[in-house]
Amino acid sequence: MENLWSENEAQGLNELDKLVYMSRLIGADPSLVVWGGGNTSIKLTEKDFLGRDVEVMRIKGSGSDLKSMERWQFPRLKLEEVLPVFERGDMSDEEMVDYLDRCVLDPNSPRPSIETLLHAFLPFMCVAHSHADAVVGLTNNREADAILQRVYGDDVAVVEYLRPGFQLSKLVGLAVKESPKLNGVVLVNHGLFTWGDSAQEAYDRHIDLVSQAEEYAAQGGAKGAGTGTVSGTGSGAVFGGWQRNPLAADRRKEVAAALAPTLRGLVSQQRRAVLRFDDSPDVLEFIGSTEGQRLSGIGPATPDHLIHTKRKPLWVEAANPEDTAAVRESLKQGMADYATEYATWYQENTTGADSMLDPYPRVILLPGVGMWTTGRDARASLITNDIYHHTINVLRTAQSVSDYTSLTAKDAYDAEYWPLELYKLTLAPPEKELARQVALVTGAASGIGKVIAQRLAAEGAHVIVTDLDAESAEDVATEINRAAGPERAAAFPLDVADAGQVADAFQSLRRAYGGLDILVSNAGIAPVGTIDNLSLADWQRSLDINTTGHFLVAAEAVKLMQEQGIGGSLVFIGTKNVPAPGAEFGAYSVAKAAEVQLARVLALENGQYGIRVNVVNPDAVFQGSRLWSTELRQERAAAHGVTVEGLEEFYQQRNLLKAKVFAEDVAETVLFLASNRSAKTTGAMIPVDGGVREAFPR
Ligand code: ZN
């Protein structure tokens, strides 16, 4: 492991800024910490609010991420108030958190890390703590004691597994008191602490100790097997060699797309989840290996892994992964068994003070094909994915030096049902209305489609923005991700009239999110002209997009939703012209009427699957619209006997409310029909037209 401390960059920084610098160096290396893990601290003499000198400890605040630390994310605690608790015999987590809250100097600063006492009890200026894969690999195996002694000698103390809190802090504090010459402390099933009289010294020792662990594993420890590589592209020898070769890359992707909706339905039985598929080399090596199944069933490397991955992944048995019908059955059985086993484990360990969390896996491994991870949103499934790669890394290190061991079943329960962790969950803001859902909107690069995509995203949905205009679709997705958070939108280029493109888009969707809950079928064009003057090409183009386009997309959507088995909602954007057609607008009005009939038939056929199908009929939405081309404006103005400039006013004046209709008005109705607000409505048509008497649904 490379020491990245740069004299140049650290030059001139004060002690606190050096700590910030060190924290970012550690945070930027995923083999040390991921997703908010690890922490750092410094003890200094600083001024309080009256200008008096106080001994303080600054420690990473809870909820911050080492790689992006700022000064303000290190709350200050008064050491003279913190240190006396070292003399206590015990302290509950709640008591400790309350106590530490009172030692914080500045109101409104973030809550100090749960590992604050451990840092405080170490009598050194700077402390660095990581969850380095290599170190965890050395602690999680049958010969850990001997191996750690061989690697670190007496430079490092080893402390048995305990959940973070008062007892662990006190144990570490006592170990260091007894042997003040130590360079660090290794916590079994957890990670590494180092310290020094400066940030650089703490960092140097940290990198040194992790490097020693990596080198020992690379040489294969006592086994001499050697991982050779830590990137996961090896021969699989460390996991007992290949047992099953992966399918070819394109077949893996096809199988994954075929199975994902079934899988998503199964893990969404209590609450919906979003899936992420991964067939990268280290995953394929692990799941294809002789030892993969046994190792994956032993348990999590650390509590840090467990809170994202649960205790065990679901390993799917499949003699032939290409036989998707058989794998589906195996998935269903495997999922049921997993849930039963989870419930048993919960019952055996619960104190009775909590209630069981959902019993479905976060990691699903299918030999020959790849790995799915699940989460409440795409970001959570990405984090779980990332963590399982680290689990595989730890397994690789442990297997190369000895044989992997894990947290006990009881420790795993205590970690997953840690009251402090559960309490944190209750503090999270309530989920948004469309959280955990995936929506696909066609024609979403501009006009009504774009505003609908933004609205659904604002209500918590993941949104696939599709359009002929791939570049603008990409822009809309980027805007949504900026507003709603990363991973929330993706853009697919899509000509809805092209069956091949529609099929491809749904394949991508199945792999990217695992399924679909909402389809907004919106893409359309508006050719003009009297019937006797219409070219066959214009007529056909209107049918292709305004009818067949809806058919192709909806057919893929309901197929997917039927496989998922958790219902869904299809919303078709119709037009006021369906109930009240316009002269010289035949190709459009006829094709849109067919679209509505298509929607009604879909409602008839899919009610049994809990899939609702409804239509919104807007009238004359001009804003941001590409439908309203100059040509269309000229034609409709002529047809109504008004000027082009007066056209919007004309439409406004012809409705009962004398209202301009905006894309936002349409999006509001789409939200109603897409969400559970309209749970008992299907086969319906709702106008959003300011009230056009001729267009009253009948
Ligand atoms: Zn930790």
XYZ file of C-alpha atoms and ligand atoms in Angstrom:
699
model
C 0.000 0.000 0.000
C 1.418 3.327 -1.048
C 2.026 6.094 1.487
C 0.430 9.135 -0.153
C 1.422 11.790 2.399
C 2.844 14.747 0.498
C 5.189 17.157 2.280
C 4.233 19.750 -0.296
C 0.542 19.533 0.340
C 0.865 19.349 4.113
C 3.321 22.226 4.309
C 2.009 25.270 6.107
C -1.163 23.539 7.309
C -2.063 23.891 10.988
C -2.578 20.745 13.089
C -6.315 20.592 12.470
C -5.923 21.001 8.729
C -3.297 18.284 8.716
C -5.882 16.031 10.360
C -8.380 16.975 7.651
C -5.749 16.205 5.026
C -4.954 12.817 6.583
C -8.645 11.962 6.888
C -9.177 12.560 3.198
C -6.143 10.438 2.278
C -7.525 7.513 4.269
C -11.087 8.097 3.071
C -10.053 8.159 -0.581
C -8.738 4.585 -0.459
C -11.613 2.083 -0.609
C -9.383 -0.749 0.611
C -9.189 1.181 3.931
C -12.724 2.499 4.422
C -15.954 2.737 2.434
C -19.184 4.699 2.713
C -18.712 6.652 5.909
C -16.591 4.059 7.737
C -13.526 4.784 9.866
C -12.707 7.918 11.862
C -9.904 10.215 12.959
C -9.251 12.603 15.844
C -6.842 15.146 17.306
C -6.289 16.498 20.826
C -5.432 20.188 21.062
C -5.510 23.178 23.371
C -8.056 25.601 21.982
C -10.052 28.630 23.094
C -13.612 28.231 24.313
C -16.310 30.843 23.739
C -14.929 33.031 26.544
C -11.407 32.875 25.178
C -10.225 30.452 27.879
C -7.763 27.685 27.005
C -9.375 24.243 27.046
C -8.037 20.790 26.267
C -10.282 19.507 23.508
C -10.557 16.485 21.295
C -11.847 16.992 17.792
C -13.304 13.811 16.309
C -15.104 12.964 13.111
C -18.804 13.649 13.445
C -21.299 10.867 12.947
C -22.729 10.792 9.407
C -19.707 12.348 7.678
C -17.416 10.656 5.178
C -13.626 10.631 5.608
C -12.897 11.266 1.958
C -14.690 14.611 1.987
C -14.100 15.863 5.545
C -14.225 19.563 6.335
C -13.099 21.221 9.589
C -16.651 21.788 10.836
C -17.348 18.067 10.619
C -15.061 17.512 13.637
C -17.076 18.443 16.772
C -15.003 19.536 19.824
C -15.326 17.745 23.164
C -13.898 18.907 26.529
C -11.356 16.245 27.446
C -11.472 16.972 31.195
C -15.164 16.018 31.100
C -14.756 12.986 28.829
C -11.785 11.289 30.497
C -13.210 10.585 33.980
C -15.603 7.950 32.603
C -12.575 5.715 32.032
C -12.827 4.842 35.721
C -16.366 3.539 35.362
C -17.134 -0.170 35.280
C -19.841 0.019 32.651
C -21.930 2.450 30.654
C -24.848 1.674 28.353
C -24.815 2.966 24.778
C -27.646 5.393 25.502
C -25.903 6.698 28.620
C -22.661 7.118 26.693
C -24.310 9.008 23.834
C -26.105 11.313 26.307
C -22.939 11.886 28.292
C -20.844 12.724 25.234
C -23.513 15.120 23.971
C -22.917 17.137 27.172
C -19.160 17.230 26.613
C -19.512 18.889 23.208
C -18.294 22.504 23.308
C -20.180 24.078 20.487
C -23.928 23.842 20.154
C -25.146 22.819 16.696
C -22.001 20.847 15.899
C -22.514 17.335 14.524
C -22.874 14.463 17.006
C -19.438 12.930 17.730
C -18.634 9.458 16.376
C -19.821 6.394 18.280
C -16.114 5.510 18.680
C -15.362 8.795 20.524
C -14.452 7.200 23.869
C -11.990 4.841 22.214
C -10.164 7.827 20.683
C -10.307 9.738 23.962
C -8.790 6.862 25.976
C -5.744 6.744 23.680
C -3.237 9.195 25.228
C -1.842 10.419 21.922
C -2.358 13.579 19.927
C -3.630 12.075 16.663
C -5.559 8.855 16.111
C -6.501 7.146 12.840
C -8.990 4.287 12.516
C -9.864 2.288 9.397
C -11.590 -0.962 8.448
C -8.784 -2.072 6.117
C -9.716 -5.216 4.152
C -6.232 -6.686 4.594
C -6.271 -6.293 8.393
C -9.819 -7.685 8.695
C -8.692 -10.623 6.521
C -5.956 -11.380 9.068
C -8.376 -11.252 12.012
C -11.164 -13.308 10.399
C -9.565 -16.731 10.227
C -8.950 -19.793 12.359
C -5.323 -18.952 13.128
C -5.760 -15.222 13.649
C -3.887 -15.039 16.973
C -0.793 -16.803 15.667
C -0.877 -14.947 12.358
C -1.240 -11.505 13.928
C 1.634 -12.327 16.273
C 3.751 -13.430 13.302
C 2.959 -10.307 11.284
C 3.047 -7.624 13.972
C 4.972 -9.133 16.865
C 4.564 -6.997 19.969
C 4.115 -3.715 18.073
C 0.374 -4.159 18.004
C -2.202 -5.254 20.577
C -5.078 -7.478 19.468
C -8.489 -6.908 21.072
C -11.229 -9.511 20.720
C -14.522 -8.646 19.039
C -16.876 -6.370 20.947
C -19.446 -4.011 19.526
C -18.220 -0.381 19.609
C -19.120 1.298 22.884
C -17.818 1.836 26.404
C -16.493 -1.692 27.045
C -14.479 -1.870 23.839
C -13.071 1.619 24.446
C -12.030 0.704 27.962
C -10.405 -2.572 26.842
C -8.348 -0.741 24.233
C -7.472 2.027 26.699
C -6.251 -0.567 29.230
C -4.211 -2.441 26.602
C -2.414 0.767 25.649
C -1.861 1.745 29.298
C -0.155 -1.587 29.890
C 2.076 -1.328 26.824
C 2.659 2.337 25.973
C 5.152 1.394 23.236
C 2.483 -0.077 20.938
C 2.123 1.289 17.407
C -1.460 0.279 16.996
C -4.386 -1.878 18.034
C -6.088 -4.456 15.837
C -9.770 -5.012 16.616
C -10.933 -8.492 15.619
C -13.782 -8.472 13.020
C -13.472 -4.707 12.849
C -10.274 -2.875 11.912
C -7.157 -0.984 12.918
C -6.247 1.962 15.183
C -2.915 3.806 14.987
C -1.713 7.024 16.574
C 1.147 9.475 16.800
C 2.284 12.889 17.916
C 1.179 14.282 14.568
C -1.296 13.384 11.851
C 1.574 12.288 9.658
C 2.938 9.903 12.280
C -0.495 8.305 12.816
C -0.936 8.015 9.050
C 2.550 6.583 8.396
C 2.036 3.887 11.026
C -1.389 3.101 9.624
C -0.129 2.596 6.077
C 2.825 0.636 7.409
C 0.700 -1.824 9.356
C -1.802 -2.309 6.527
C 1.071 -2.861 4.094
C 2.514 -5.556 6.335
C -0.863 -7.329 6.324
C -1.087 -7.074 2.543
C 2.414 -8.415 2.038
C 1.834 -11.346 4.368
C -1.368 -12.259 2.501
C 0.295 -11.852 -0.891
C 2.972 -14.352 0.143
C 0.221 -16.706 1.205
C 1.084 -16.553 4.890
C 1.865 -19.936 6.384
C 0.015 -21.668 3.543
C 2.310 -20.235 0.916
C -0.601 -20.192 -1.532
C -0.540 -16.449 -2.117
C -3.379 -14.438 -3.552
C -1.048 -13.164 -6.249
C -3.577 -10.503 -6.959
C -5.967 -8.546 -4.825
C -7.956 -7.244 -7.752
C -9.825 -10.455 -8.300
C -8.726 -11.470 -11.764
C -6.728 -14.456 -10.605
C -7.197 -18.125 -11.269
C -9.495 -18.587 -8.326
C -6.885 -20.838 -6.678
C -7.333 -19.127 -3.330
C -11.022 -20.143 -3.353
C -10.219 -23.731 -4.292
C -10.105 -23.221 -8.065
C -12.870 -22.970 -10.663
C -15.846 -25.234 -10.277
C -18.128 -23.543 -12.777
C -16.987 -21.321 -15.613
C -19.047 -18.211 -16.214
C -21.375 -18.007 -19.195
C -20.214 -15.785 -22.068
C -20.649 -12.076 -21.295
C -23.667 -11.504 -23.553
C -25.406 -14.633 -22.266
C -24.832 -13.530 -18.669
C -26.504 -10.233 -19.443
C -29.450 -11.938 -21.158
C -29.971 -14.354 -18.288
C -29.700 -11.501 -15.766
C -32.301 -9.467 -17.670
C -34.633 -12.470 -17.875
C -34.452 -13.207 -14.149
C -34.248 -9.741 -12.580
C -38.001 -8.924 -12.436
C -38.808 -12.265 -10.769
C -36.051 -11.632 -8.267
C -37.186 -8.067 -7.650
C -40.721 -9.273 -6.997
C -39.455 -11.838 -4.507
C -37.345 -9.406 -2.453
C -40.130 -6.794 -2.584
C -42.755 -8.854 -0.775
C -42.788 -6.478 2.207
C -41.292 -3.335 0.698
C -40.072 -2.687 -2.811
C -36.349 -2.787 -3.489
C -34.204 -1.670 -6.387
C -31.682 -4.134 -7.834
C -28.205 -3.786 -9.238
C -26.551 -6.471 -11.355
C -22.804 -7.075 -11.381
C -20.711 -9.631 -13.259
C -17.259 -8.182 -12.737
C -14.252 -10.551 -12.674
C -13.825 -10.852 -8.891
C -17.518 -11.700 -8.469
C -17.410 -14.337 -11.233
C -14.242 -15.824 -9.776
C -15.779 -16.084 -6.308
C -19.151 -17.517 -7.344
C -17.519 -19.885 -9.835
C -15.088 -21.289 -7.275
C -15.245 -24.586 -5.406
C -15.321 -22.821 -2.027
C -17.601 -19.902 -2.929
C -20.833 -21.385 -1.648
C -19.399 -22.549 1.660
C -17.543 -19.289 2.282
C -20.526 -17.101 1.412
C -22.592 -18.954 3.994
C -20.243 -18.467 6.944
C -21.202 -14.914 7.841
C -20.206 -11.264 7.494
C -16.659 -9.977 7.868
C -17.592 -7.071 10.151
C -20.715 -5.346 11.513
C -19.869 -2.592 9.055
C -20.433 -5.056 6.184
C -23.434 -6.700 7.804
C -25.571 -3.582 8.095
C -25.467 -3.316 4.296
C -25.282 -6.954 3.193
C -27.214 -8.726 5.990
C -25.618 -11.756 7.582
C -25.519 -13.983 4.511
C -26.189 -13.712 0.788
C -28.687 -15.941 -0.994
C -26.751 -18.506 -3.007
C -28.958 -19.701 -5.873
C -28.607 -23.328 -6.874
C -28.840 -23.797 -10.633
C -27.557 -26.820 -12.549
C -27.897 -24.878 -15.787
C -28.220 -21.109 -15.335
C -29.405 -20.734 -18.933
C -32.527 -22.712 -18.116
C -34.254 -19.601 -16.783
C -37.538 -21.381 -16.042
C -35.725 -23.788 -13.719
C -33.667 -20.975 -12.143
C -36.888 -19.043 -11.447
C -38.222 -22.007 -9.483
C -34.926 -22.343 -7.667
C -35.010 -18.618 -6.846
C -38.506 -18.880 -5.387
C -37.576 -21.867 -3.248
C -34.265 -20.303 -2.217
C -35.970 -17.072 -1.219
C -38.562 -18.878 0.893
C -35.850 -20.917 2.631
C -33.756 -17.795 3.196
C -36.659 -15.970 4.842
C -37.395 -18.964 7.072
C -33.771 -19.278 8.117
C -33.604 -15.538 8.817
C -36.712 -15.704 10.996
C -35.278 -18.646 12.936
C -31.988 -16.800 13.515
C -33.942 -13.748 14.654
C -36.121 -15.764 17.032
C -33.106 -17.515 18.521
C -31.349 -14.251 19.311
C -33.928 -11.539 19.866
C -34.248 -9.981 23.283
C -37.903 -9.329 22.527
C -37.343 -5.579 22.608
C -37.324 -5.157 18.825
C -39.350 -6.413 15.890
C -38.016 -8.405 12.965
C -36.724 -6.453 9.970
C -37.537 -7.698 6.486
C -36.162 -11.225 6.078
C -34.977 -10.970 2.472
C -31.369 -10.988 1.255
C -29.415 -7.910 0.146
C -26.962 -9.971 -1.906
C -27.974 -12.714 -4.351
C -25.306 -14.872 -6.002
C -26.032 -16.953 -9.114
C -23.025 -19.080 -10.160
C -22.068 -18.641 -13.797
C -24.042 -15.399 -14.102
C -23.252 -12.810 -11.432
C -24.426 -10.970 -8.341
C -27.453 -8.829 -7.590
C -27.556 -6.436 -4.687
C -30.738 -4.832 -3.409
C -31.550 -1.599 -1.612
C -34.291 0.885 -0.899
C -32.922 2.917 -3.810
C -30.275 2.608 -6.486
C -27.668 4.288 -4.292
C -28.253 1.815 -1.454
C -27.960 -1.141 -3.835
C -24.708 0.382 -5.125
C -23.335 0.679 -1.578
C -24.235 -2.948 -0.867
C -22.580 -3.952 -4.111
C -19.431 -2.101 -3.146
C -19.393 -3.632 0.325
C -19.714 -7.180 -1.020
C -16.654 -6.630 -3.195
C -14.832 -5.844 0.062
C -16.308 -8.958 1.670
C -14.807 -10.953 -1.218
C -11.466 -9.172 -0.631
C -11.511 -10.091 3.049
C -12.417 -13.688 2.179
C -9.512 -13.796 -0.276
C -7.027 -12.574 2.337
C -8.397 -14.909 5.005
C -8.300 -17.926 2.668
C -4.804 -17.177 1.477
C -3.454 -17.214 5.045
C -5.786 -19.723 6.735
C -9.526 -20.446 6.766
C -12.187 -17.719 7.057
C -14.216 -17.208 10.225
C -16.848 -14.589 10.966
C -18.936 -12.896 13.612
C -20.983 -15.380 15.643
C -24.730 -15.597 14.993
C -25.354 -13.737 18.265
C -22.842 -10.975 17.495
C -24.412 -10.632 14.059
C -27.838 -10.218 15.662
C -26.462 -7.631 18.100
C -25.003 -5.707 15.176
C -28.083 -5.812 12.916
C -30.439 -5.016 15.799
C -28.150 -2.581 17.632
C -30.598 -0.164 19.292
C -28.426 2.813 18.274
C -28.583 1.702 14.639
C -32.359 1.139 14.835
C -32.755 4.538 16.504
C -30.867 6.146 13.616
C -33.417 4.622 11.239
C -36.271 6.271 13.117
C -34.582 9.676 12.702
C -34.475 9.376 8.904
C -37.091 11.523 7.147
C -40.197 9.604 6.040
C -39.876 8.024 2.603
C -41.375 9.935 -0.287
C -44.534 8.775 -1.986
C -42.822 7.087 -4.938
C -39.693 5.940 -3.052
C -38.449 2.448 -4.020
C -40.245 2.702 -7.389
C -38.938 2.771 -10.941
C -40.677 4.786 -13.672
C -40.025 4.900 -17.407
C -41.197 7.948 -19.355
C -41.115 8.048 -23.160
C -40.601 11.295 -25.048
C -39.111 12.730 -21.867
C -36.448 15.026 -23.322
C -38.816 17.993 -23.607
C -42.316 19.323 -23.013
C -44.851 17.332 -21.006
C -42.632 14.231 -20.807
C -39.746 16.150 -19.261
C -41.931 17.791 -16.616
C -43.532 14.413 -15.789
C -40.083 12.822 -15.374
C -39.014 15.641 -13.049
C -42.209 15.421 -11.014
C -42.019 11.652 -10.517
C -38.367 12.006 -9.484
C -39.249 14.775 -7.022
C -41.731 12.357 -5.427
C -38.953 9.804 -4.924
C -39.119 7.582 -8.027
C -36.145 6.437 -10.080
C -36.777 7.665 -13.591
C -35.655 6.306 -16.951
C -35.721 9.226 -19.343
C -36.180 7.963 -22.896
C -36.360 9.946 -26.120
C -35.352 9.929 -29.773
C -33.121 12.867 -28.858
C -30.523 11.014 -26.790
C -28.509 14.108 -25.943
C -31.421 16.074 -24.473
C -32.591 12.950 -22.625
C -29.130 12.736 -21.073
C -29.403 16.400 -20.017
C -32.763 15.781 -18.340
C -31.360 12.755 -16.464
C -28.339 14.778 -15.353
C -30.588 17.572 -14.072
C -32.694 15.066 -12.129
C -29.628 13.465 -10.571
C -28.425 16.879 -9.513
C -31.769 17.706 -7.897
C -32.840 14.325 -6.502
C -29.483 12.681 -5.765
C -27.102 10.374 -7.610
C -28.305 7.189 -9.359
C -31.881 8.434 -9.483
C -32.219 8.879 -13.240
C -30.794 7.296 -16.364
C -31.272 8.173 -20.025
C -31.874 5.635 -22.792
C -32.127 6.647 -26.467
C -35.417 5.270 -27.753
C -37.484 5.383 -30.921
C -40.756 3.926 -29.622
C -41.730 2.811 -33.147
C -38.659 0.588 -33.441
C -39.357 -2.817 -31.903
C -35.652 -3.627 -31.641
C -34.863 -0.429 -29.758
C -37.792 -0.941 -27.399
C -36.616 -4.465 -26.615
C -33.059 -3.202 -26.020
C -34.251 -0.421 -23.721
C -36.189 -2.907 -21.593
C -33.185 -5.245 -21.454
C -31.100 -2.333 -20.146
C -33.815 -1.366 -17.674
C -34.046 -4.926 -16.327
C -30.298 -4.957 -15.718
C -30.014 -1.405 -14.366
C -32.868 -1.392 -11.829
C -34.246 -4.925 -11.901
C -37.790 -3.911 -12.806
C -40.456 -1.296 -13.363
C -43.436 0.072 -11.444
C -44.666 2.968 -13.571
C -44.790 3.455 -17.329
C -45.726 6.861 -18.701
C -46.295 6.329 -22.407
C -46.040 9.853 -23.720
C -43.976 10.059 -26.940
C -46.030 11.357 -29.862
C -46.046 13.400 -33.072
C -48.728 15.602 -34.649
C -48.871 15.545 -38.453
C -51.512 17.885 -39.946
C -53.642 17.976 -43.080
C -57.101 16.992 -44.287
C -57.576 13.288 -44.925
C -57.774 13.787 -48.701
C -54.448 15.604 -48.635
C -52.535 13.321 -46.256
C -49.667 11.340 -47.716
C -49.639 7.655 -46.889
C -46.224 8.186 -45.323
C -47.560 10.831 -42.887
C -50.569 8.674 -42.033
C -48.355 5.640 -41.463
C -45.810 7.600 -39.401
C -48.571 8.797 -37.091
C -49.856 5.229 -36.639
C -46.297 3.980 -36.071
C -45.580 6.417 -33.251
C -48.985 7.376 -31.851
C -50.368 3.818 -31.828
C -47.726 1.146 -32.443
C -45.164 2.988 -30.297
C -47.509 2.771 -27.303
C -48.230 -0.886 -28.101
C -44.554 -1.878 -28.232
C -43.584 -0.116 -25.009
C -46.694 -1.185 -23.083
C -46.337 -4.819 -24.165
C -42.768 -4.950 -22.765
C -43.880 -3.143 -19.606
C -46.758 -5.490 -18.752
C -44.636 -8.559 -19.544
C -42.059 -7.306 -17.044
C -44.665 -6.354 -14.433
C -46.349 -9.752 -14.716
C -42.988 -11.430 -14.037
C -42.449 -9.167 -11.015
C -45.848 -10.004 -9.596
C -46.168 -6.805 -7.539
C -48.580 -4.831 -9.733
C -47.794 -1.565 -11.475
C -49.294 1.427 -13.189
C -49.402 2.427 -16.856
C -50.343 5.988 -17.722
C -50.987 6.905 -21.344
C -50.840 10.491 -22.497
C -53.841 10.800 -24.817
C -55.358 14.045 -26.065
C -58.551 16.053 -25.975
C -58.796 15.007 -29.648
C -59.755 11.486 -28.636
C -63.269 12.403 -27.483
C -63.363 15.574 -29.640
C -61.320 15.222 -32.838
C -60.203 18.220 -34.872
C -60.630 18.719 -38.606
C -57.361 18.639 -40.584
C -55.904 16.644 -37.703
C -56.976 13.186 -38.814
C -53.771 11.194 -38.743
C -53.209 12.365 -35.166
C -56.781 12.000 -33.891
C -57.256 8.505 -35.346
C -53.954 7.142 -34.062
C -54.510 8.666 -30.578
C -57.999 7.129 -30.425
C -56.406 3.746 -31.111
C -53.933 4.439 -28.304
C -56.805 4.920 -25.861
C -58.471 1.711 -27.001
C -55.129 -0.034 -26.503
C -55.012 1.320 -22.942
C -58.502 0.041 -22.193
C -57.721 -3.444 -23.487
C -54.547 -3.479 -21.401
C -56.659 -2.535 -18.361
C -58.994 -5.483 -19.100
C -56.156 -7.946 -19.516
C -53.981 -6.863 -16.591
C -56.356 -6.133 -13.730
C -55.771 -9.701 -12.555
C -52.073 -8.844 -12.027
C -52.783 -5.666 -10.076
C -51.591 -3.581 -13.024
C -53.668 -0.423 -13.548
C -53.923 1.347 -16.886
C -55.275 4.875 -17.296
C -55.254 7.778 -19.737
C -54.699 11.510 -19.331
C -56.160 13.749 -22.053
C -54.423 17.144 -22.120
C -55.299 19.966 -24.460
C -52.972 22.543 -25.986
C -49.915 22.428 -23.740
C -47.523 24.772 -25.541
C -44.801 25.323 -22.989
C -41.479 23.674 -23.916
C -43.300 21.438 -26.382
C -41.748 20.044 -29.538
C -45.143 18.729 -30.621
C -46.227 22.295 -31.321
C -43.953 22.916 -34.309
C -44.202 26.176 -36.258
C -45.994 24.239 -38.956
C -48.556 22.845 -36.532
C -49.136 26.290 -35.004
C -49.707 27.800 -38.448
C -52.017 25.016 -39.486
C -54.124 25.028 -36.304
C -54.310 28.842 -36.333
C -55.619 28.699 -39.903
C -58.050 25.906 -39.024
C -59.496 27.993 -36.180
C -59.404 31.250 -38.116
C -57.019 33.042 -35.716
C -53.494 34.412 -36.008
C -50.516 32.301 -34.963
C -49.835 34.806 -32.165
C -53.438 34.506 -31.012
C -53.462 30.708 -30.983
C -52.597 30.134 -27.305
C -55.189 32.765 -26.314
C -57.753 31.012 -28.541
C -57.267 27.674 -26.780
C -57.452 29.386 -23.412
C -60.681 31.143 -24.261
C -62.388 28.051 -25.629
C -62.294 26.136 -22.329
C -64.768 26.554 -19.513
C -62.214 27.705 -16.953
C -60.542 30.097 -19.436
C -57.298 28.514 -18.239
C -53.929 27.987 -19.843
C -52.951 24.340 -19.484
C -49.371 23.711 -18.394
C -47.169 20.628 -18.431
C -47.226 20.781 -14.610
C -51.012 20.318 -14.690
C -50.603 17.166 -16.744
C -47.785 15.917 -14.485
C -50.027 16.347 -11.435
C -52.669 14.065 -12.954
C -50.011 11.584 -14.042
C -48.732 11.482 -10.450
C -52.280 10.801 -9.236
C -52.704 7.922 -11.687
C -49.180 6.544 -11.226
C -49.393 6.476 -7.437
C -51.543 4.696 -4.896
C -53.699 7.808 -4.640
C -55.673 6.192 -7.483
C -55.277 2.615 -6.238
C -58.888 1.752 -7.145
C -58.909 3.332 -10.617
C -58.194 1.544 -13.881
C -59.458 1.893 -17.448
C -60.194 5.592 -16.804
C -59.640 8.707 -18.884
C -59.060 12.070 -17.174
C -59.114 15.343 -19.135
C -56.626 18.108 -18.279
C -57.962 20.722 -20.674
C -59.547 23.516 -18.647
C -62.955 21.993 -19.459
C -63.800 21.450 -23.100
C -67.516 20.650 -23.364
C -67.129 18.631 -26.578
C -64.442 16.528 -24.961
C -66.375 15.447 -21.853
C -65.636 11.714 -21.512
C -68.704 9.650 -22.377
Zn -14.808 1.203 13.235
